[in-house]
Coordinates of C-alpha atoms in Angstrom, one line a residue:
M1 CA 10.4 9.1 23.8
T2 CA 7.2 7.6 22.3
T3 CA 5.7 11.1 21.7
T4 CA 8.9 12.3 20.0
I5 CA 9.0 9.3 17.7
L6 CA 5.4 9.6 16.7
T7 CA 5.8 13.4 16.1
L8 CA 8.8 12.8 13.9
F9 CA 7.0 10.0 12.0
T10 CA 4.0 12.3 11.5
L11 CA 6.2 15.0 10.1
L12 CA 7.9 12.6 7.7
I13 CA 4.5 11.3 6.5
V14 CA 3.2 14.9 6.0
L15 CA 6.2 15.9 3.9
Y16 CA 6.0 12.6 1.9
L17 CA 2.3 13.1 1.1
W18 CA 2.8 16.8 0.3
W19 CA 5.5 15.9 -2.2
G20 CA 3.4 13.2 -3.8
F21 CA 0.2 15.3 -4.1
R22 CA 2.2 18.1 -5.8
C23 CA 4.4 16.1 -8.2
L24 CA 3.0 12.7 -9.0
P25 CA 0.1 13.5 -11.3
A26 CA 2.6 14.9 -13.8
E27 CA 3.6 12.8 -16.8
Q28 CA 7.3 12.4 -15.9
W29 CA 6.5 10.6 -12.6
Q30 CA 5.1 7.4 -14.1
I31 CA 8.2 5.6 -15.6
F32 CA 11.1 5.4 -13.2
A33 CA 13.5 3.6 -15.6
A34 CA 13.6 1.8 -18.9
V35 CA 15.9 -1.1 -19.4
P36 CA 16.9 -2.4 -22.9
A37 CA 15.8 -6.1 -23.3
A38 CA 15.9 -7.1 -27.0
R39 CA 17.6 -5.5 -30.0
Q40 CA 15.3 -4.5 -32.9
E41 CA 16.3 -4.9 -36.6
Q42 CA 16.4 -1.1 -37.0
G43 CA 19.1 -0.8 -34.4
S44 CA 16.8 0.3 -31.6
W45 CA 16.1 -1.7 -28.5
Q46 CA 12.8 -3.0 -27.0
G47 CA 12.7 -1.7 -23.5
I48 CA 11.2 -2.9 -20.2
N49 CA 9.6 -0.1 -18.1
F50 CA 10.0 0.0 -14.4
T51 CA 7.5 2.4 -12.8
W52 CA 7.3 4.8 -9.9
Y53 CA 4.2 2.8 -9.0
G54 CA 6.5 -0.1 -8.2
L55 CA 9.0 2.0 -6.3
L56 CA 6.3 3.8 -4.3
T57 CA 4.5 0.5 -3.6
A58 CA 7.8 -1.0 -2.4
N59 CA 8.2 2.0 -0.1
A60 CA 4.8 1.5 1.3
Y61 CA 5.4 -2.2 2.0
L62 CA 8.7 -1.3 3.6
V63 CA 7.0 1.1 6.0
A64 CA 4.2 -1.4 6.8
V65 CA 6.6 -4.2 7.6
T66 CA 8.8 -1.9 9.7
V67 CA 5.8 -0.7 11.7
L68 CA 4.9 -4.4 12.2
L69 CA 8.4 -5.2 13.4
V70 CA 8.4 -2.3 15.9
L71 CA 4.9 -2.9 17.3
L72 CA 5.2 -6.6 17.7
G73 CA 8.7 -6.3 19.0
A74 CA 7.3 -3.9 21.6
V75 CA 5.2 -6.8 23.0
G76 CA 8.1 -9.2 23.1
V77 CA 7.8 -11.1 19.8
P78 CA 11.3 -11.8 18.4
P79 CA 12.2 -10.6 14.9
L80 CA 12.2 -14.2 13.6
G81 CA 8.6 -14.7 14.5
I82 CA 7.6 -11.4 13.0
A83 CA 9.5 -12.1 9.8
L84 CA 7.9 -15.5 9.4
L85 CA 4.5 -14.0 10.0
A86 CA 5.1 -11.2 7.5
V87 CA 6.4 -13.6 4.9
A88 CA 3.4 -15.9 5.4
L89 CA 1.0 -13.0 4.9
L90 CA 2.8 -11.5 2.0
A91 CA 2.9 -14.9 0.3
C92 CA -0.9 -14.9 0.4
C93 CA -1.6 -11.3 -0.1
V94 CA 0.8 -10.3 -2.9
P95 CA -0.4 -13.0 -5.4
A96 CA -4.0 -12.3 -4.3
S97 CA -3.6 -8.6 -5.3
R98 CA -3.4 -9.9 -8.9
L99 CA -5.7 -12.9 -8.7
V100 CA -8.6 -11.1 -7.2
A101 CA -8.3 -8.3 -9.8
R102 CA -8.5 -11.0 -12.5
L103 CA -11.6 -12.5 -11.0
V104 CA -13.4 -9.3 -10.3
E105 CA -12.3 -6.9 -13.1
K106 CA -11.4 -9.7 -15.7
K107 CA -8.0 -8.1 -16.1
A108 CA -4.7 -10.0 -16.0
H109 CA -2.3 -7.1 -15.8
T110 CA -3.6 -5.1 -12.8
F111 CA -3.5 -5.2 -9.0
T112 CA -6.0 -4.7 -6.3
V113 CA -5.0 -3.8 -2.8
G114 CA -8.6 -4.3 -1.6
G115 CA -8.7 -7.9 -2.7
A116 CA -5.3 -8.6 -1.1
V117 CA -6.4 -7.0 2.2
F118 CA -9.6 -9.0 2.3
V119 CA -7.6 -12.2 1.9
G120 CA -5.2 -11.0 4.6
I121 CA -7.9 -10.4 7.1
L122 CA -9.2 -13.9 6.6
V123 CA -5.9 -15.7 6.7
T124 CA -4.2 -13.8 9.6
P125 CA -5.4 -16.1 12.4
L126 CA -4.3 -19.2 10.4
A127 CA -0.9 -17.6 9.7
I128 CA -0.4 -16.7 13.4
E129 CA -1.4 -20.3 14.4
L130 CA 1.0 -21.8 11.8
V131 CA 3.9 -19.7 13.0
N132 CA 3.1 -20.4 16.7
R133 CA 2.8 -24.2 16.2
T134 CA 6.0 -24.5 14.1
A135 CA 8.8 -21.9 14.7
G136 CA 7.1 -20.7 18.0
N137 CA 7.2 -24.2 19.6
R138 CA 10.8 -24.8 18.3
F139 CA 12.2 -21.4 19.4
F140 CA 10.1 -20.8 22.5
F141 CA 7.9 -17.8 21.5
Q142 CA 4.2 -17.3 20.9
I143 CA 2.7 -14.4 18.9
P144 CA -0.3 -12.9 20.8
V145 CA -3.2 -13.0 18.4
M146 CA -5.0 -9.7 19.3
A147 CA -1.8 -7.7 19.5
A148 CA -0.7 -9.2 16.2
Y149 CA -4.1 -8.4 14.6
A150 CA -3.8 -4.8 15.9
A151 CA -0.3 -4.4 14.7
I152 CA -1.1 -5.8 11.2
A153 CA -4.2 -3.5 10.9
I154 CA -2.0 -0.5 11.9
A155 CA 0.7 -1.5 9.5
Y156 CA -1.9 -1.9 6.7
A157 CA -3.3 1.5 7.4
F158 CA 0.1 3.1 6.9
G159 CA 1.0 0.9 4.0
E160 CA -2.2 1.5 2.2
G161 CA -2.2 5.2 2.9
L162 CA 1.3 5.8 1.6
G163 CA 0.7 3.3 -1.2
R164 CA -2.0 5.7 -2.6
L165 CA 0.9 7.7 -4.0
A166 CA 1.7 4.8 -6.3
C167 CA -1.9 5.1 -7.7
I168 CA -1.4 8.8 -8.2
S169 CA 1.8 8.1 -10.2
F170 CA 0.2 5.5 -12.4
G171 CA -3.1 7.4 -12.7
C172 CA -5.3 4.6 -11.4
C173 CA -7.9 4.4 -8.7
Y174 CA -9.0 7.9 -9.8
G175 CA -12.0 10.0 -8.7
K176 CA -15.0 11.2 -10.7
P177 CA -14.6 14.3 -12.8
L178 CA -15.4 17.5 -10.9
A179 CA -17.8 18.5 -13.7
A180 CA -19.9 15.4 -12.9
T181 CA -20.4 16.4 -9.3
S182 CA -22.6 19.0 -7.7
G183 CA -23.6 20.6 -4.4
W184 CA -21.3 20.3 -1.4
L185 CA -19.0 17.8 -3.1
R186 CA -18.2 20.2 -6.0
R187 CA -17.7 23.1 -3.6
L188 CA -15.4 21.1 -1.4
F189 CA -13.1 20.0 -4.2
T190 CA -13.1 23.1 -6.4
G191 CA -9.5 24.2 -6.7
R192 CA -8.3 21.0 -5.0
C193 CA -8.6 18.5 -7.8
F194 CA -6.0 16.3 -9.4
I195 CA -5.2 16.9 -13.1
F196 CA -3.3 14.0 -14.6
S197 CA -1.0 14.4 -17.7
G198 CA 0.5 11.7 -19.9
S199 CA -1.1 9.4 -22.4
T200 CA 0.3 6.3 -20.6
K201 CA -1.5 7.1 -17.4
K202 CA -4.4 4.7 -16.8
I203 CA -6.9 7.6 -16.4
A204 CA -6.0 8.6 -20.0
Y205 CA -6.1 5.3 -21.9
A206 CA -8.9 3.8 -19.8
D207 CA -11.3 6.7 -19.6
D208 CA -9.9 9.5 -21.8
M209 CA -9.7 11.9 -18.8
E210 CA -6.2 13.3 -19.3
A211 CA -6.1 17.0 -18.3
T212 CA -9.5 16.7 -16.6
E213 CA -10.2 17.9 -13.0
V214 CA -11.0 14.8 -10.9
I215 CA -11.8 14.3 -7.3
P216 CA -8.4 13.6 -5.5
I217 CA -9.8 10.4 -3.9
Q218 CA -6.3 8.9 -3.6
A219 CA -5.2 11.9 -1.5
V220 CA -8.2 11.7 0.7
T221 CA -7.5 8.1 1.3
A222 CA -3.8 8.7 2.0
V223 CA -4.5 11.3 4.6
L224 CA -7.3 9.4 6.3
Y225 CA -5.5 6.1 6.5
S226 CA -2.3 7.8 7.7
A227 CA -4.1 9.7 10.4
C228 CA -6.0 6.5 11.4
G229 CA -2.7 4.6 11.6
L230 CA -1.3 7.3 14.0
L231 CA -4.4 7.2 16.2
A232 CA -4.4 3.4 16.3
T233 CA -0.7 3.4 17.1
G234 CA -1.4 5.6 20.1
L235 CA -4.1 3.2 21.3
Y236 CA -1.8 0.2 20.8
L237 CA 1.1 1.8 22.8
A238 CA -1.4 2.5 25.6
S239 CA -2.3 -1.2 25.7
Y240 CA -5.7 -0.8 24.1
Y241 CA -5.1 -3.6 21.5
S242 CA -8.7 -4.4 20.6
A243 CA -9.5 -0.7 20.3
A244 CA -6.5 -0.2 18.0
F245 CA -7.5 -3.1 15.9
L246 CA -11.1 -2.0 15.5
T247 CA -10.2 1.6 14.9
A248 CA -7.7 0.7 12.1
T249 CA -9.9 -1.9 10.5
I250 CA -13.3 -0.2 10.7
V251 CA -11.9 3.1 9.3
T252 CA -9.9 1.6 6.5
Q253 CA -12.4 -1.1 5.4
G254 CA -15.4 1.2 6.0
W255 CA -13.8 4.0 3.9
R256 CA -12.8 1.5 1.2
S257 CA -16.5 0.7 0.8
C258 CA -17.6 4.3 0.9
S259 CA -14.8 5.8 -1.3
E260 CA -15.8 3.8 -4.3
F261 CA -18.9 5.9 -4.7
F262 CA -16.5 8.8 -5.6
R263 CA -14.3 6.8 -8.0
A264 CA -14.6 6.6 -11.7
D265 CA -12.3 3.7 -12.6
Y266 CA -13.8 0.4 -13.4
R267 CA -14.5 -1.8 -10.3
G268 CA -16.5 -4.6 -11.8
G269 CA -20.2 -4.6 -12.8
G270 CA -23.1 -3.6 -10.6
K271 CA -23.9 -0.6 -8.5
I272 CA -22.1 -2.2 -5.5
S273 CA -18.7 -3.6 -6.3
A274 CA -17.2 -6.8 -5.0
Y275 CA -14.6 -4.7 -3.3
Q276 CA -17.2 -2.8 -1.3
I277 CA -18.7 -6.1 -0.2
M278 CA -15.3 -7.3 0.8
G279 CA -14.7 -4.2 2.9
L280 CA -18.0 -4.6 4.7
I281 CA -17.4 -8.3 5.4
G282 CA -13.9 -7.3 6.7
V283 CA -15.5 -4.9 9.2
L284 CA -17.9 -7.6 10.5
Y285 CA -15.1 -10.1 10.6
A286 CA -13.0 -7.7 12.7
I287 CA -15.8 -7.0 15.2
A288 CA -16.3 -10.8 15.6
A289 CA -12.6 -11.3 16.1
A290 CA -12.3 -8.6 18.7
C291 CA -15.2 -10.0 20.6
L292 CA -13.6 -13.5 20.6
L293 CA -10.0 -12.5 21.2
G294 CA -10.2 -9.2 23.0
S295 CA -9.7 -10.6 26.5
E296 CA -6.3 -12.0 25.8
P297 CA -3.9 -10.9 28.6
L298 CA -0.8 -9.0 27.5
L299 CA 2.0 -7.0 29.0
P300 CA 2.2 -3.2 28.2
P301 CA 4.3 -2.6 25.0
D302 CA 7.8 -1.3 25.3
M303 CA 8.6 1.1 22.4
A304 CA 12.3 1.0 23.1
E305 CA 12.4 -2.8 22.8
G306 CA 10.4 -2.6 19.6
L307 CA 12.9 -0.1 18.0
E308 CA 15.8 -2.1 19.2
S309 CA 14.6 -5.2 17.3
L310 CA 15.3 -3.3 14.1
W311 CA 19.0 -2.9 14.7
S312 CA 20.2 -6.2 13.4
P313 CA 21.9 -7.0 10.1
A314 CA 19.5 -9.9 9.5
V315 CA 16.5 -7.6 10.0
L316 CA 17.9 -4.9 7.8
L317 CA 18.6 -7.4 5.1
F318 CA 15.1 -8.8 5.4
L319 CA 13.6 -5.3 5.0
Q320 CA 15.8 -4.6 2.0
S321 CA 14.8 -8.0 0.5
I322 CA 11.1 -7.1 1.0
W323 CA 11.5 -3.8 -0.8
L324 CA 13.4 -5.4 -3.7
V325 CA 10.9 -8.2 -4.2
I326 CA 7.9 -5.9 -4.1
F327 CA 9.6 -3.4 -6.5
L328 CA 10.4 -6.1 -9.1
Y329 CA 7.0 -7.7 -8.8
T330 CA 4.9 -4.5 -9.0
G331 CA 7.3 -2.2 -10.8
R332 CA 7.8 -4.1 -14.0
S333 CA 5.2 -2.6 -16.3
T334 CA 3.2 -5.0 -18.5
V335 CA 0.8 -2.4 -19.9
T336 CA 3.4 0.1 -21.2
G337 CA 6.4 -0.4 -23.5
A338 CA 9.5 1.5 -24.7
I339 CA 11.7 1.7 -27.8
L340 CA 15.2 2.8 -26.9
T341 CA 18.1 4.2 -29.0
F342 CA 21.6 5.0 -28.0
H343 CA 24.2 7.2 -29.6
V344 CA 27.7 8.6 -29.1
H345 CA 28.3 12.3 -28.5
R346 CA 31.0 12.8 -31.2
D347 CA 32.0 16.2 -29.9
R348 CA 33.1 14.5 -26.6
V349 CA 35.2 11.8 -28.1

């Protein structure tokens, strides 16, 4: 059963990424919908843009929280405990994605997953302890710290990997121009670059690189993180919780630090960015946590029990609410605008 589910999940991820890599650099995949908000004097309407960035980010969060529910449900944590832990982490990490970007990049209208994850790594033990001491004591459950750390790291790997499609759609987190590379790097990516179109893509208005061949760093990250998530899931289901946690964290945070050498978007001043430092600190923090908490005794996970925890109206409504909140928070564009006009087709009246 476990092998079948992982195989099917892998196939779905491959198809999803293949579609994203092929379609999302195009201009029409940035704005998902435009909603009229205020009428103009000329009869047109000022519109609010909702982006594919927000929709794809919401999809990634949905997958991440679902993975978290299944993996923690497999070790006996009830849906209530998982939901409270997820809400506590999201309450810290989602605002941090904008706050850290403002502190590092001096921009008020952008997000950073790297900053959010760094905050998440630091606050996870506190969030687990808070849930255990409050709802856990009241409803007679305890969240095992190392299993939770591993499940969160795996969920992040999938969420961040799939979330890179949002960056492709918006044209952010882009790689260096192929023309600026040489040697093995240029040979490796010749014929495999992204070419973004659309003047409202970030790569166009921030660095004037529309229609330029750039290293597809978002695609590399998406593939690496998704593969890492699958490997770490296999370790988790084999009861190697510390190994799963370290694999997911070291690969994702290590690559976050390395990948920025191949990126061209602004990441703050200096040769080494604050995000790279955060990634390295995250790796060291993870190793220390595994050494301190790795001996925690746990029962083997039961995949069937984890999947069964999803089939509840309350859980399904919770997942839908997560998707909607994330879409509304990240999907409402504050850097693009729209002017809308409406008319009647007279020949159809």
